[in-house]
Short mmCIF file of C-alpha atoms in Angstrom, two decimals:
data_model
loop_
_atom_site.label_atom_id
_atom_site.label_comp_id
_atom_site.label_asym_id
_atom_site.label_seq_id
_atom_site.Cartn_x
_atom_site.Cartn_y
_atom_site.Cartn_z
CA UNK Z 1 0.88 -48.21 -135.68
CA UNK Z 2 4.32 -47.43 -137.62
CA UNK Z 3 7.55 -48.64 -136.10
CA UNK Z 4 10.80 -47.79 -138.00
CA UNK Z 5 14.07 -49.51 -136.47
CA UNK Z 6 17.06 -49.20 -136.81
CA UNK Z 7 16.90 -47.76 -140.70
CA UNK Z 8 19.93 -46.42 -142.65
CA UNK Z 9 19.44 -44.42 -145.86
CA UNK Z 10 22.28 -44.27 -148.75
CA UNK Z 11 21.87 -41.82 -151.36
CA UNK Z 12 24.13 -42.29 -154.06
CA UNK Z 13 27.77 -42.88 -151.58
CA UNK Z 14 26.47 -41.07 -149.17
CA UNK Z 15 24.72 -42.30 -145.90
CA UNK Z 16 22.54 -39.80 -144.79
CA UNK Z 17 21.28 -41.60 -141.73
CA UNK Z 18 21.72 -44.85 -139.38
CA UNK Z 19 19.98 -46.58 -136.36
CA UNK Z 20 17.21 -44.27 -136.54
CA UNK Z 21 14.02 -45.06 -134.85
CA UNK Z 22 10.75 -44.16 -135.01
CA UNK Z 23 7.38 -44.99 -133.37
CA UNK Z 24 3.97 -43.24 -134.71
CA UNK Z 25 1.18 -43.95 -132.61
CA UNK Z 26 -2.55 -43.23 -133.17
CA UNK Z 27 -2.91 -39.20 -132.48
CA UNK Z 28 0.71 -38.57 -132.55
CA UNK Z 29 2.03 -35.57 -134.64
CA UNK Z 30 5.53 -35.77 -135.58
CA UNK Z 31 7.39 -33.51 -137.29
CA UNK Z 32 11.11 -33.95 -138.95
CA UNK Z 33 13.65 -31.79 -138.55
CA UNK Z 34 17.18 -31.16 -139.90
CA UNK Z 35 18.70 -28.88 -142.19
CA UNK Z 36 18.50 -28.88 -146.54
CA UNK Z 37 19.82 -32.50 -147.69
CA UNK Z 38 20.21 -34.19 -144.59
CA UNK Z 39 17.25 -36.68 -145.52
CA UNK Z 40 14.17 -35.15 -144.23
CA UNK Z 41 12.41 -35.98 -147.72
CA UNK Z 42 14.34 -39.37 -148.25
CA UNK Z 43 13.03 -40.53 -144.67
CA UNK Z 44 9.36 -39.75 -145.90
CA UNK Z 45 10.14 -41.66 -149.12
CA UNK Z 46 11.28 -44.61 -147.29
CA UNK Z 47 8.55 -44.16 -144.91
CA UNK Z 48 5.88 -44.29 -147.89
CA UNK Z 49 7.75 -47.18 -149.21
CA UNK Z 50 9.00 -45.14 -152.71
CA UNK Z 51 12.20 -46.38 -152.06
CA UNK Z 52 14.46 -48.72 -150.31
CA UNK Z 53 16.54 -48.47 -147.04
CA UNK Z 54 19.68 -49.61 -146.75
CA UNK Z 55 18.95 -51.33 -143.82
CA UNK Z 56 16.32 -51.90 -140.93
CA UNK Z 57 12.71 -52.12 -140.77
CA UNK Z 58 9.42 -50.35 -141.05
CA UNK Z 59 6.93 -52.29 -139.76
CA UNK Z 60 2.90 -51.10 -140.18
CA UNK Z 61 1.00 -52.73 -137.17
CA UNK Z 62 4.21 -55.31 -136.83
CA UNK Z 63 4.46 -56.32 -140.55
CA UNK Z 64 7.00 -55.24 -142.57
CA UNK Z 65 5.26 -52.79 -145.24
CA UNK Z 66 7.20 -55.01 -148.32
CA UNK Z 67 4.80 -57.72 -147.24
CA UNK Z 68 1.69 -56.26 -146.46
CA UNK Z 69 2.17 -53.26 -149.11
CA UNK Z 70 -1.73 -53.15 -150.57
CA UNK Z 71 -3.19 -52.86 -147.13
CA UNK Z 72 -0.59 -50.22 -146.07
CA UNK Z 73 -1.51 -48.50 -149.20
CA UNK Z 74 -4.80 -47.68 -148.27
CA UNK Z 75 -4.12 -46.66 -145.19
CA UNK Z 76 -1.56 -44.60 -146.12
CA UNK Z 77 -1.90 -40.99 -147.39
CA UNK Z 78 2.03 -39.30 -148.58
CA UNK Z 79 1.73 -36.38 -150.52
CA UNK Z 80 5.35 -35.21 -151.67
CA UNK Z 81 7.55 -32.29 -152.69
CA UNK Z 82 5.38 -31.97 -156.26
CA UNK Z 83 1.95 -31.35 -155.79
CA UNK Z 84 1.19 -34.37 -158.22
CA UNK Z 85 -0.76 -32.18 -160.49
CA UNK Z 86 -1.45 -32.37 -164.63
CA UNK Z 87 -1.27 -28.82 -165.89
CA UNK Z 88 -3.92 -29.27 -168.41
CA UNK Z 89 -7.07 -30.47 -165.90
CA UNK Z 90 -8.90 -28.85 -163.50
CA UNK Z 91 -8.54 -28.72 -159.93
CA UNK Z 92 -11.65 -30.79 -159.45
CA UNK Z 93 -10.49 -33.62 -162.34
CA UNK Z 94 -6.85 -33.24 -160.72
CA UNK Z 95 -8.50 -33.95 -157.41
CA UNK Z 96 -11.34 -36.60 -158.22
CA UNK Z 97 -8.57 -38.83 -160.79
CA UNK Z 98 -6.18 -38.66 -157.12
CA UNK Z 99 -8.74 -40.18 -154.97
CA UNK Z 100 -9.96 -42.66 -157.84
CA UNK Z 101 -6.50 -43.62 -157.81
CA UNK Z 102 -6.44 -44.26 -154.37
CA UNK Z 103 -9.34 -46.59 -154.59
CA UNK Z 104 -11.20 -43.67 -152.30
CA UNK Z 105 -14.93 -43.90 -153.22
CA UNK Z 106 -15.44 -40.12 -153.31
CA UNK Z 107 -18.20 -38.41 -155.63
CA UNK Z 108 -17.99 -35.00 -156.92
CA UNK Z 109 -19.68 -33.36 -154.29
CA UNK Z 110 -17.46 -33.88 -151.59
CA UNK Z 111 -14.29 -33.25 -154.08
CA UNK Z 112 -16.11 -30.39 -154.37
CA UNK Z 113 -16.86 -29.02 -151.53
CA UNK Z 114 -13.53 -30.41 -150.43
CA UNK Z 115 -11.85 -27.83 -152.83
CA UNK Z 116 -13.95 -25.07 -151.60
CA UNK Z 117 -13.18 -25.70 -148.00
CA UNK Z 118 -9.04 -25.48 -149.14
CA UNK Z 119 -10.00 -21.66 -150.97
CA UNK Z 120 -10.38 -22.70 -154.68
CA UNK Z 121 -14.09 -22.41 -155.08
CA UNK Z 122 -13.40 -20.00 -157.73
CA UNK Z 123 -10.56 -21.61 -159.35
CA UNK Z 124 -12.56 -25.26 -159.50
CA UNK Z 125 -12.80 -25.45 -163.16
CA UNK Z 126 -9.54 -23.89 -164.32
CA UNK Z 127 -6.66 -25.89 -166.16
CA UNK Z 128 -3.65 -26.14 -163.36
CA UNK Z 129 -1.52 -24.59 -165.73
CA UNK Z 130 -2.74 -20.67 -165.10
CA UNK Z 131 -2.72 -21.44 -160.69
CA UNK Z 132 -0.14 -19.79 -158.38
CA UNK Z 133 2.22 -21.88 -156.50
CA UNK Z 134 0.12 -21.72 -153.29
CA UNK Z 135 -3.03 -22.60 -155.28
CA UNK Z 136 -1.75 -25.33 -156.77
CA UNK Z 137 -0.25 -26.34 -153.39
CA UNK Z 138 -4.00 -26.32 -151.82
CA UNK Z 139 -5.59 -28.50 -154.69
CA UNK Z 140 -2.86 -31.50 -153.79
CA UNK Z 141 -3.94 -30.69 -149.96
CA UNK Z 142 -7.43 -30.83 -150.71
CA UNK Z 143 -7.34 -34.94 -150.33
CA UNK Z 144 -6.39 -33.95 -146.46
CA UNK Z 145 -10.02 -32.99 -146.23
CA UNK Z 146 -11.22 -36.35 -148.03
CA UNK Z 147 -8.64 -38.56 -145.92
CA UNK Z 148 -10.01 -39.46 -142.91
CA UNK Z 149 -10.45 -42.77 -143.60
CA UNK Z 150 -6.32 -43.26 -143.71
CA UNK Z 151 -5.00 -43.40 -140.54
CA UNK Z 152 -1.39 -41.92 -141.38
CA UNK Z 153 -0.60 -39.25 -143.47
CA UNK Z 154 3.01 -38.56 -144.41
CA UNK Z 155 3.06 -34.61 -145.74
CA UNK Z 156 6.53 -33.29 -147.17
CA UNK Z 157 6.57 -29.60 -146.40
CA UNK Z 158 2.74 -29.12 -146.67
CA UNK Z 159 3.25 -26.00 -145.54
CA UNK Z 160 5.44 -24.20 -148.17
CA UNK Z 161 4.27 -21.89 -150.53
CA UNK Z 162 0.57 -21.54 -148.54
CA UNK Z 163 -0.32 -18.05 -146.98
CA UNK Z 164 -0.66 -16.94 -143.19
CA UNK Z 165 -4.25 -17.77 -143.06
CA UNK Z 166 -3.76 -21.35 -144.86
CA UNK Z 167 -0.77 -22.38 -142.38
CA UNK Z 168 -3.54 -21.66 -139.45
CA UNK Z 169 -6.37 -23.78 -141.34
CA UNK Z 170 -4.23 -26.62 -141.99
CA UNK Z 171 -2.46 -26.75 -138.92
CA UNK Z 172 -5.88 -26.62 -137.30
CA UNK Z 173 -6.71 -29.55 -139.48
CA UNK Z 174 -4.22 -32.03 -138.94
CA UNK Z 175 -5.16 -30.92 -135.31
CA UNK Z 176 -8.38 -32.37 -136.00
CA UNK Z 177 -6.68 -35.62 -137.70
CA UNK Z 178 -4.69 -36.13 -134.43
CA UNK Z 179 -7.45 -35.81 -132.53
CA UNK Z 180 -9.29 -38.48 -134.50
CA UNK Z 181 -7.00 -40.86 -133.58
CA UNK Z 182 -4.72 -40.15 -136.62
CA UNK Z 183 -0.99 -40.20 -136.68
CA UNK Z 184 0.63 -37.28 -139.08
CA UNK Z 185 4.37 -37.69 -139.65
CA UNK Z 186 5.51 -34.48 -141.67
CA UNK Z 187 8.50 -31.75 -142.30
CA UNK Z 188 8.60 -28.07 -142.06
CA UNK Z 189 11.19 -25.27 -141.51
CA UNK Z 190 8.45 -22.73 -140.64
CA UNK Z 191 6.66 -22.18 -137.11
CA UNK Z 192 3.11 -23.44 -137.24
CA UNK Z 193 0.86 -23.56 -134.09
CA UNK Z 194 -0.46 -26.70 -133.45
CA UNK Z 195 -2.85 -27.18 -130.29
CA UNK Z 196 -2.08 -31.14 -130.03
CA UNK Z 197 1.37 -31.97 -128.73
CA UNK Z 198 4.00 -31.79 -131.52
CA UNK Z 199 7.52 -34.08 -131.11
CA UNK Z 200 10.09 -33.53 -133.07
CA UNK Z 201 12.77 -36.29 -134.51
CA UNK Z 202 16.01 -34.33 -135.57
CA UNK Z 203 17.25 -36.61 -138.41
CA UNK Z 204 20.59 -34.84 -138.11
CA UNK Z 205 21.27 -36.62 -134.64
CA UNK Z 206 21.39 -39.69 -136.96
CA UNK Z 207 24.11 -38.69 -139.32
CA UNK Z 208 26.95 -40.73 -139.00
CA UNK Q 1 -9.44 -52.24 -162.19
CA UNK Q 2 -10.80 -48.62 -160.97
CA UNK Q 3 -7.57 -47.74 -161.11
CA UNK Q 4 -7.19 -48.97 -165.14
CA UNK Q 5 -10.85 -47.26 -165.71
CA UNK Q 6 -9.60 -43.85 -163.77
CA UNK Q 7 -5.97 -43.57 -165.67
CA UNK Q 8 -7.56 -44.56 -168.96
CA UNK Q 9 -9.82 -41.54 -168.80
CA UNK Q 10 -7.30 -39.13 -167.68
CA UNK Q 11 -4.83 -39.82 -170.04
CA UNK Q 12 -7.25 -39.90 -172.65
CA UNK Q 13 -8.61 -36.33 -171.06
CA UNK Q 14 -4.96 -34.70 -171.19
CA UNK Q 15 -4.32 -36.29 -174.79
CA UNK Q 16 -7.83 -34.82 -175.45
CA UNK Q 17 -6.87 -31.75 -173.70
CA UNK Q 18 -3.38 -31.54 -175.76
CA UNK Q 19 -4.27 -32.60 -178.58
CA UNK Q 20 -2.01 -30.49 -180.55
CA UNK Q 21 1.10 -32.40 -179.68
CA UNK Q 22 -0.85 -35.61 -181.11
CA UNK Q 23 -1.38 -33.57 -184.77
CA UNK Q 24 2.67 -32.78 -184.91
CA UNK Q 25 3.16 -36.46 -184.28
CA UNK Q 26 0.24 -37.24 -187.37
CA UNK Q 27 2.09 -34.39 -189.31
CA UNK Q 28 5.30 -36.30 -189.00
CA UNK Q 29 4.16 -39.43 -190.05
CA UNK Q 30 2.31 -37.66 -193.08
CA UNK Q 31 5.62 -35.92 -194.09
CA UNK Q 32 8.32 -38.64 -193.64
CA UNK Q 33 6.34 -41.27 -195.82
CA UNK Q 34 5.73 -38.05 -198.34
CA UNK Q 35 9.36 -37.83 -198.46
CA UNK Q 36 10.66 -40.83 -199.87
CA UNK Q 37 9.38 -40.26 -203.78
CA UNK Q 38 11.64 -37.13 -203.98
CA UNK Q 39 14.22 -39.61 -202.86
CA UNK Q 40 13.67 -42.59 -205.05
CA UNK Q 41 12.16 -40.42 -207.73
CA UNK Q 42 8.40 -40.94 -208.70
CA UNK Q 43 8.49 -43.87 -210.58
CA UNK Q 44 5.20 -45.48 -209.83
CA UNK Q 45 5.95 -49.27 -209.92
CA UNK Q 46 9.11 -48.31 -207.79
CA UNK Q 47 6.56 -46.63 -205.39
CA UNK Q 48 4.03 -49.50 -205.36
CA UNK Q 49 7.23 -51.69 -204.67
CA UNK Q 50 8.09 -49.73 -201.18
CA UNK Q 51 5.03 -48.10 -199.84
CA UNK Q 52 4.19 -50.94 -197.47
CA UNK Q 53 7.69 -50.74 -196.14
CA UNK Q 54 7.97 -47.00 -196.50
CA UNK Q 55 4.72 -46.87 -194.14
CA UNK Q 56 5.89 -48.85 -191.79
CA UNK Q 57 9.03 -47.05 -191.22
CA UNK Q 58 7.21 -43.45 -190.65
CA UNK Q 59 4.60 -45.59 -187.89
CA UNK Q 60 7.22 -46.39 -186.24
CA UNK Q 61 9.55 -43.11 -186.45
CA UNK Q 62 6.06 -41.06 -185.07
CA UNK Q 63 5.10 -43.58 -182.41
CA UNK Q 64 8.85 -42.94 -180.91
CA UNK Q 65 8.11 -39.04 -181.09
CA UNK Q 66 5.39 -39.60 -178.21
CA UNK Q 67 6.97 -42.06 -176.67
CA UNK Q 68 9.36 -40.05 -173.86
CA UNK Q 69 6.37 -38.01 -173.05
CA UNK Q 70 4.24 -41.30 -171.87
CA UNK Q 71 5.64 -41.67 -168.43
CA UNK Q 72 8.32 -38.37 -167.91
CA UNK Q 73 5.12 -35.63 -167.38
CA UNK Q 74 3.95 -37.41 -164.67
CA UNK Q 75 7.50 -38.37 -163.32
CA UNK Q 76 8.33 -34.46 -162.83
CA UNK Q 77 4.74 -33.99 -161.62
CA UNK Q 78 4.82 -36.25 -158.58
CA UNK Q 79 2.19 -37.96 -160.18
CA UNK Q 80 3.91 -41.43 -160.78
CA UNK Q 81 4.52 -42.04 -157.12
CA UNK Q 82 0.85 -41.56 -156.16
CA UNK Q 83 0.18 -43.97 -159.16
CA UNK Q 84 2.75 -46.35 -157.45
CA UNK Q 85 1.00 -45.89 -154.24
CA UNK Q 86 -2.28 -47.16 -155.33
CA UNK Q 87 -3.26 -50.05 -153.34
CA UNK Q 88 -4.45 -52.00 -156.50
CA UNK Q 89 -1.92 -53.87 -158.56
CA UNK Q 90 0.42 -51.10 -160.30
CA UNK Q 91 0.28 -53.45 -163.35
CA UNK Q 92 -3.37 -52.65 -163.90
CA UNK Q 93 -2.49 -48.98 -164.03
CA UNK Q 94 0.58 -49.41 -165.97
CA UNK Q 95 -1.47 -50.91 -168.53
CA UNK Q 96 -4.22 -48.01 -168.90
CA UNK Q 97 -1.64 -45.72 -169.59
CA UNK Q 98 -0.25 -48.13 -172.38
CA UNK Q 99 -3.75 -48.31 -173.74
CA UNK Q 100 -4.52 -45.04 -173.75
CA UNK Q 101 -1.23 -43.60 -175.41
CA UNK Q 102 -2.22 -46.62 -178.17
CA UNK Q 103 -5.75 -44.87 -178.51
CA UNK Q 104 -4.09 -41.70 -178.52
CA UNK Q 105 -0.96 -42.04 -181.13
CA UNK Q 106 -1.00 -45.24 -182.72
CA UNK Q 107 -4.93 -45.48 -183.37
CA UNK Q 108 -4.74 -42.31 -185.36
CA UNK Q 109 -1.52 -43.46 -187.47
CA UNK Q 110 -3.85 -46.55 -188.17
CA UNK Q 111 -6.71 -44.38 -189.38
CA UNK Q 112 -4.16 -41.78 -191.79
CA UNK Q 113 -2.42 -44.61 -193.49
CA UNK Q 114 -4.85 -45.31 -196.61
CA UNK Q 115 -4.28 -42.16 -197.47
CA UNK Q 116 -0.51 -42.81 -197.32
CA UNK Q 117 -1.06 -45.97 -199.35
CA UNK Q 118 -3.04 -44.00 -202.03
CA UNK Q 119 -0.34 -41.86 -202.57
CA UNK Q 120 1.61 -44.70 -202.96
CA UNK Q 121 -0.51 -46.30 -205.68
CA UNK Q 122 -1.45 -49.63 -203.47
CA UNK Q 123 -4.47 -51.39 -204.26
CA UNK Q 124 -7.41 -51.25 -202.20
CA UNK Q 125 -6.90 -54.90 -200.94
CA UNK Q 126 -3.33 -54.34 -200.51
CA UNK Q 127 -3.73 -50.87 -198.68
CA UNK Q 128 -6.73 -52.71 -196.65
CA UNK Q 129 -3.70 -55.45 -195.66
CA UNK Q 130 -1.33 -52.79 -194.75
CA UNK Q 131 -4.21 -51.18 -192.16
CA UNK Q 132 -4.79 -55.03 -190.41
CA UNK Q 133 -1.19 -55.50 -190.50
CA UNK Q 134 -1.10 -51.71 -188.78
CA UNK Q 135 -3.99 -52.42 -186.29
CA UNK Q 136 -2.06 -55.83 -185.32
CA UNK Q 137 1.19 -54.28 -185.19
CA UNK Q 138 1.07 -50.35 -183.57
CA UNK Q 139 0.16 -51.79 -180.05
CA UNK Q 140 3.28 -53.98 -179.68
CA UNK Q 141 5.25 -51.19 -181.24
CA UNK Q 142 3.43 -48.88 -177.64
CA UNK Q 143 4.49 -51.91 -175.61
CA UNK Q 144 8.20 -51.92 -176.46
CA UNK Q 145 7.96 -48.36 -176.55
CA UNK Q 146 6.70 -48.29 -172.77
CA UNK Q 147 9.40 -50.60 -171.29
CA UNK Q 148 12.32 -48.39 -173.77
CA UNK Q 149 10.42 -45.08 -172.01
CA UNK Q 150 9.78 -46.79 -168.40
CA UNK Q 151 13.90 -48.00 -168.69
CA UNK Q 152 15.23 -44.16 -169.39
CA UNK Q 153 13.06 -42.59 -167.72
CA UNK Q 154 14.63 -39.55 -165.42
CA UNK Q 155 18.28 -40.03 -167.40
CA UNK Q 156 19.96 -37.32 -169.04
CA UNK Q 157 19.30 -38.12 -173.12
CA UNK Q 158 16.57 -39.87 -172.42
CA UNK Q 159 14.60 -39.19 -176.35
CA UNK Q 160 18.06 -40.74 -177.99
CA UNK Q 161 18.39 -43.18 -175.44
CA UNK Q 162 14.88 -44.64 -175.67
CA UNK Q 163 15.44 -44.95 -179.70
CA UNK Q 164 18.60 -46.80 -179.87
CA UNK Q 165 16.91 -48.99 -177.12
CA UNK Q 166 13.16 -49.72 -178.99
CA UNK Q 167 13.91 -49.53 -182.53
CA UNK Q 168 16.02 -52.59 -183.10
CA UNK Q 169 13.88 -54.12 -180.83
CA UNK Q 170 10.76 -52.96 -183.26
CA UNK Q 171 12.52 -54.70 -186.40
CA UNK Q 172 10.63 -57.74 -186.29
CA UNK Q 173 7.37 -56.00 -186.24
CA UNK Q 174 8.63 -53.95 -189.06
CA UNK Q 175 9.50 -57.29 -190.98
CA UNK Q 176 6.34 -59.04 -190.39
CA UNK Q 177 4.35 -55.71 -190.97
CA UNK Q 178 5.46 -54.54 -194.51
CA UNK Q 179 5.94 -58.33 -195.36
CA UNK Q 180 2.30 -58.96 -194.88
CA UNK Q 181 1.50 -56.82 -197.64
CA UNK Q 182 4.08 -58.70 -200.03
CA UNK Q 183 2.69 -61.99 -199.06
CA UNK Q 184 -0.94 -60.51 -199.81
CA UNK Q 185 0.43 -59.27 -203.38
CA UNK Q 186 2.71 -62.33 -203.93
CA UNK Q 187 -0.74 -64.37 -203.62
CA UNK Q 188 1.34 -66.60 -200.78
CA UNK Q 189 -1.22 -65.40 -198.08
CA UNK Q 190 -1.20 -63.32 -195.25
CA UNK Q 191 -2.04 -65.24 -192.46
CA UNK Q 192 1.21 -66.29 -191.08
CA UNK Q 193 2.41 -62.60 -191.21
CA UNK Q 194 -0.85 -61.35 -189.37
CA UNK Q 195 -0.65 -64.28 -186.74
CA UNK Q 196 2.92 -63.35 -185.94
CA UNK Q 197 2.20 -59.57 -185.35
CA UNK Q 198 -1.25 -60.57 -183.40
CA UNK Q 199 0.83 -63.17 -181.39
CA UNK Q 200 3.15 -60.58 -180.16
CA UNK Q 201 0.95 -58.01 -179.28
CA UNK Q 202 -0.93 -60.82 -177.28
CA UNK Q 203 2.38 -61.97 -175.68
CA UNK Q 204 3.81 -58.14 -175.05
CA UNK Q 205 0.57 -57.43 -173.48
CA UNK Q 206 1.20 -60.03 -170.69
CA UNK Q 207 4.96 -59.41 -170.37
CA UNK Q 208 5.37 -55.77 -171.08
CA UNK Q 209 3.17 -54.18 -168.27
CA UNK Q 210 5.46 -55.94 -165.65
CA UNK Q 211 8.74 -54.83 -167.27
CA UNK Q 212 7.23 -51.37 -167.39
CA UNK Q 213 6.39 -51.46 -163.40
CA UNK Q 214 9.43 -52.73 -162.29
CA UNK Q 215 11.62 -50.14 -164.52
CA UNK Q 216 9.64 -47.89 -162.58
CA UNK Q 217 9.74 -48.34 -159.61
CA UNK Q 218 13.81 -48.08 -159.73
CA UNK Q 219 13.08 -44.97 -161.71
CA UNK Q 220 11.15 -43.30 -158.82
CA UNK Q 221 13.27 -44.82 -156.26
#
């Protein structure tokens, strides 16, 4: 359902990548490798349409994403580097003003039960401000278990920051996703054990 | 326009929520108009003469203090780019955030000023001319503000940056703003004054929202 061709990514006077190519069918799982700065996150940017390429294309079901950018949108589900958080609301406002945004028609309950299911049952009606790192990690994650309606998810190191136990539930989720018929396009530099067959695209065998 | 309903009440929650930052930009605007008679000196037709203006001036010295903080929280939060992956129109967004940092800083300068212009020695008519001329005028002074804070957002400076960019910008509604109050005390009328300052809030309000989302985008980009 994604097909990137031939893209090239400048940052600043540097090209990070060219000619890379990328297919993401439905329940493929593809993660991106490479070491620090060689444009893991700037792929997923471009990916998400945040930014521009250079060159090439990114196509979502053969249309460029420029031109069908609404629809893509909504299918779409990119959660980045920052857990896109306010300090001074709750988990559950954090999480219920996300999906609002995303035009998700989600009530309460399910954010909910949504949060509880991610470990922050106890932490739902806290300000943001007094979570860990790894808690406020989850509460951006939580809209993984209120996403199945987007096809593709696009997760920049989802996996940082979360506990043993949390790296096995959320692998085990996206699992699920894939199974679904989802496609889940992500990075990582830790080992996570996925049951659904994982490819990887080295972004370094792109650098010029 | 769920999107416009659900940023509205956020950003009304977290002004709600932070209120305290919202009382130091009051406190400001309080103290820099109560500064000018030790100036000047407290001579009270002199004071009568410049309280309209003097007004003016400390609205639109406070409504720059909150202006970097309108889009750079949710810049550094990640927030903006799930804002600018909304599949509704980002304008619609763009503009509940302008609204809401209105309701949330200018609305309140609105409310404090009468008892600026008692101090001041204004007339009830003239002080209730000064609060019209204030309602007309604070949005398009948040307007401006929002393109100035949308243009420098992420830069290094940004607070200095944003002023030199907005207040020259903000002179005509300074102009038109005091001036109403003259015209109202001159006995030449106010209407002109008070169409010109509604007339470009109206027109900001259509243009400003999509100078504000494409300055963003390049700024997330």
């Amino acid at each position: 359902m994604l097909d990137v061709r031939q893209l090239a990514c400048l940052r600043g006077d540097r090209l990070l990548f060219r000619r890379l190519d990328l297919h993401c069918a439905p329940g493929s799982l593809t993660r991106v490798a490479g070491a620090n700065g060689m444009g893991k996150t700037s792929l997923l940017r471009l990916v998400a349409g945040l930014a521009r390429a250079e060159s090439g294309d990114i196509l979502w079901r053969g249309e460029p994403i420029a031109s069908c950018r609404d629809a893509y949108h909504a299918a779409l589900l990119y959660l980045g580097h920052a857990p896109a958080l306010n300090e001074l609301l709750t988990p559950l406002e954090n999480l219920r003003f996300a999906c609002a945004l995303g035009g998700d028609a989600v009530d309460d309950t399910a954010c909910t039960a949504a949060l509880a299911r991610i470990g922050l049952a106890r932490q739902i009606g806290l300000p943001c401000k007094l979570l860990s790192q790894g808690q406020r990690r989850r509460v951006g994650l939580a809209r993984l278990y209120l996403g199945h309606t987007r096809p593709l998810w696009v997760l920049d190191e989802p996996f940082t920051a979360l506990d043993a136990a949390a790296v096995t539930a959320l692998a085990a989720h996206i699992d699920t996703h894939v199974a679904a018929g989802g496609a889940v396009l992500f990075t990582t530099h830790q080992d996570v054990p996925f049951q659904q067959a994982l490819r990887t695209l080295d972004v370094e065998a792109f650098a010029p | 326009m769920s999107s416009f309903v659900a940023v509205l009440r956020r950003d009304l929650l977290v002004a709600w929520r932070g209120r305290g930052d919202l009382l130091v930009a009051l406190a400001f605007f309080v103290i820099v108009a109560s500064l000018f008679p030790f100036g000047v000196g407290a001579e009270p037709n002199q004071l009568r003469a410049i309280g309209p203006g003097v007004v003016w001036v400390a609205a639109l010295l406070a409504s720059l203090l909150a202006l970097p903080r309108l889009f750079a929280q949710d810049h550094e939060s990640g927030v903006l780019e799930q804002m600018l992956l909304s599949p509704e129109p980002a304008v619609s967004w763009v503009l509940a955030k302008i609204a809401a940092h209105w309701l949330a800083t200018g609305l309140p300068l609105v409310l404090v000023a009468p008892l600026l212009g008692l101090m001041y020695d204004l007339e009830t008519g003239a002080i209730g001319v000064l609060c019209v001329a204030l309602l007309l005028g604070t949005p398009l002074l948040s307007l401006l503000g929002a393109i100035g804070a949308a243009l420098t957002l992420g830069l290094r400076g940004a607070g200095s940056l944003l002023a030199l960019l907005v207040l020259p910008l903000c002179v005509p509604v300074l102009v038109f703003g005091a001036g109403a109050v003259d015209a109202w005390l001159g006995g030449i009328g106010l209407r002109a004054h008070l169409l010109l300052l509604g007339g470009g809030s109206m027109a900001a309000l259509a243009l400003a929202p999509w100078a504000c989302v494409a300055a963003l985008r390049v700024a997330v980009e």
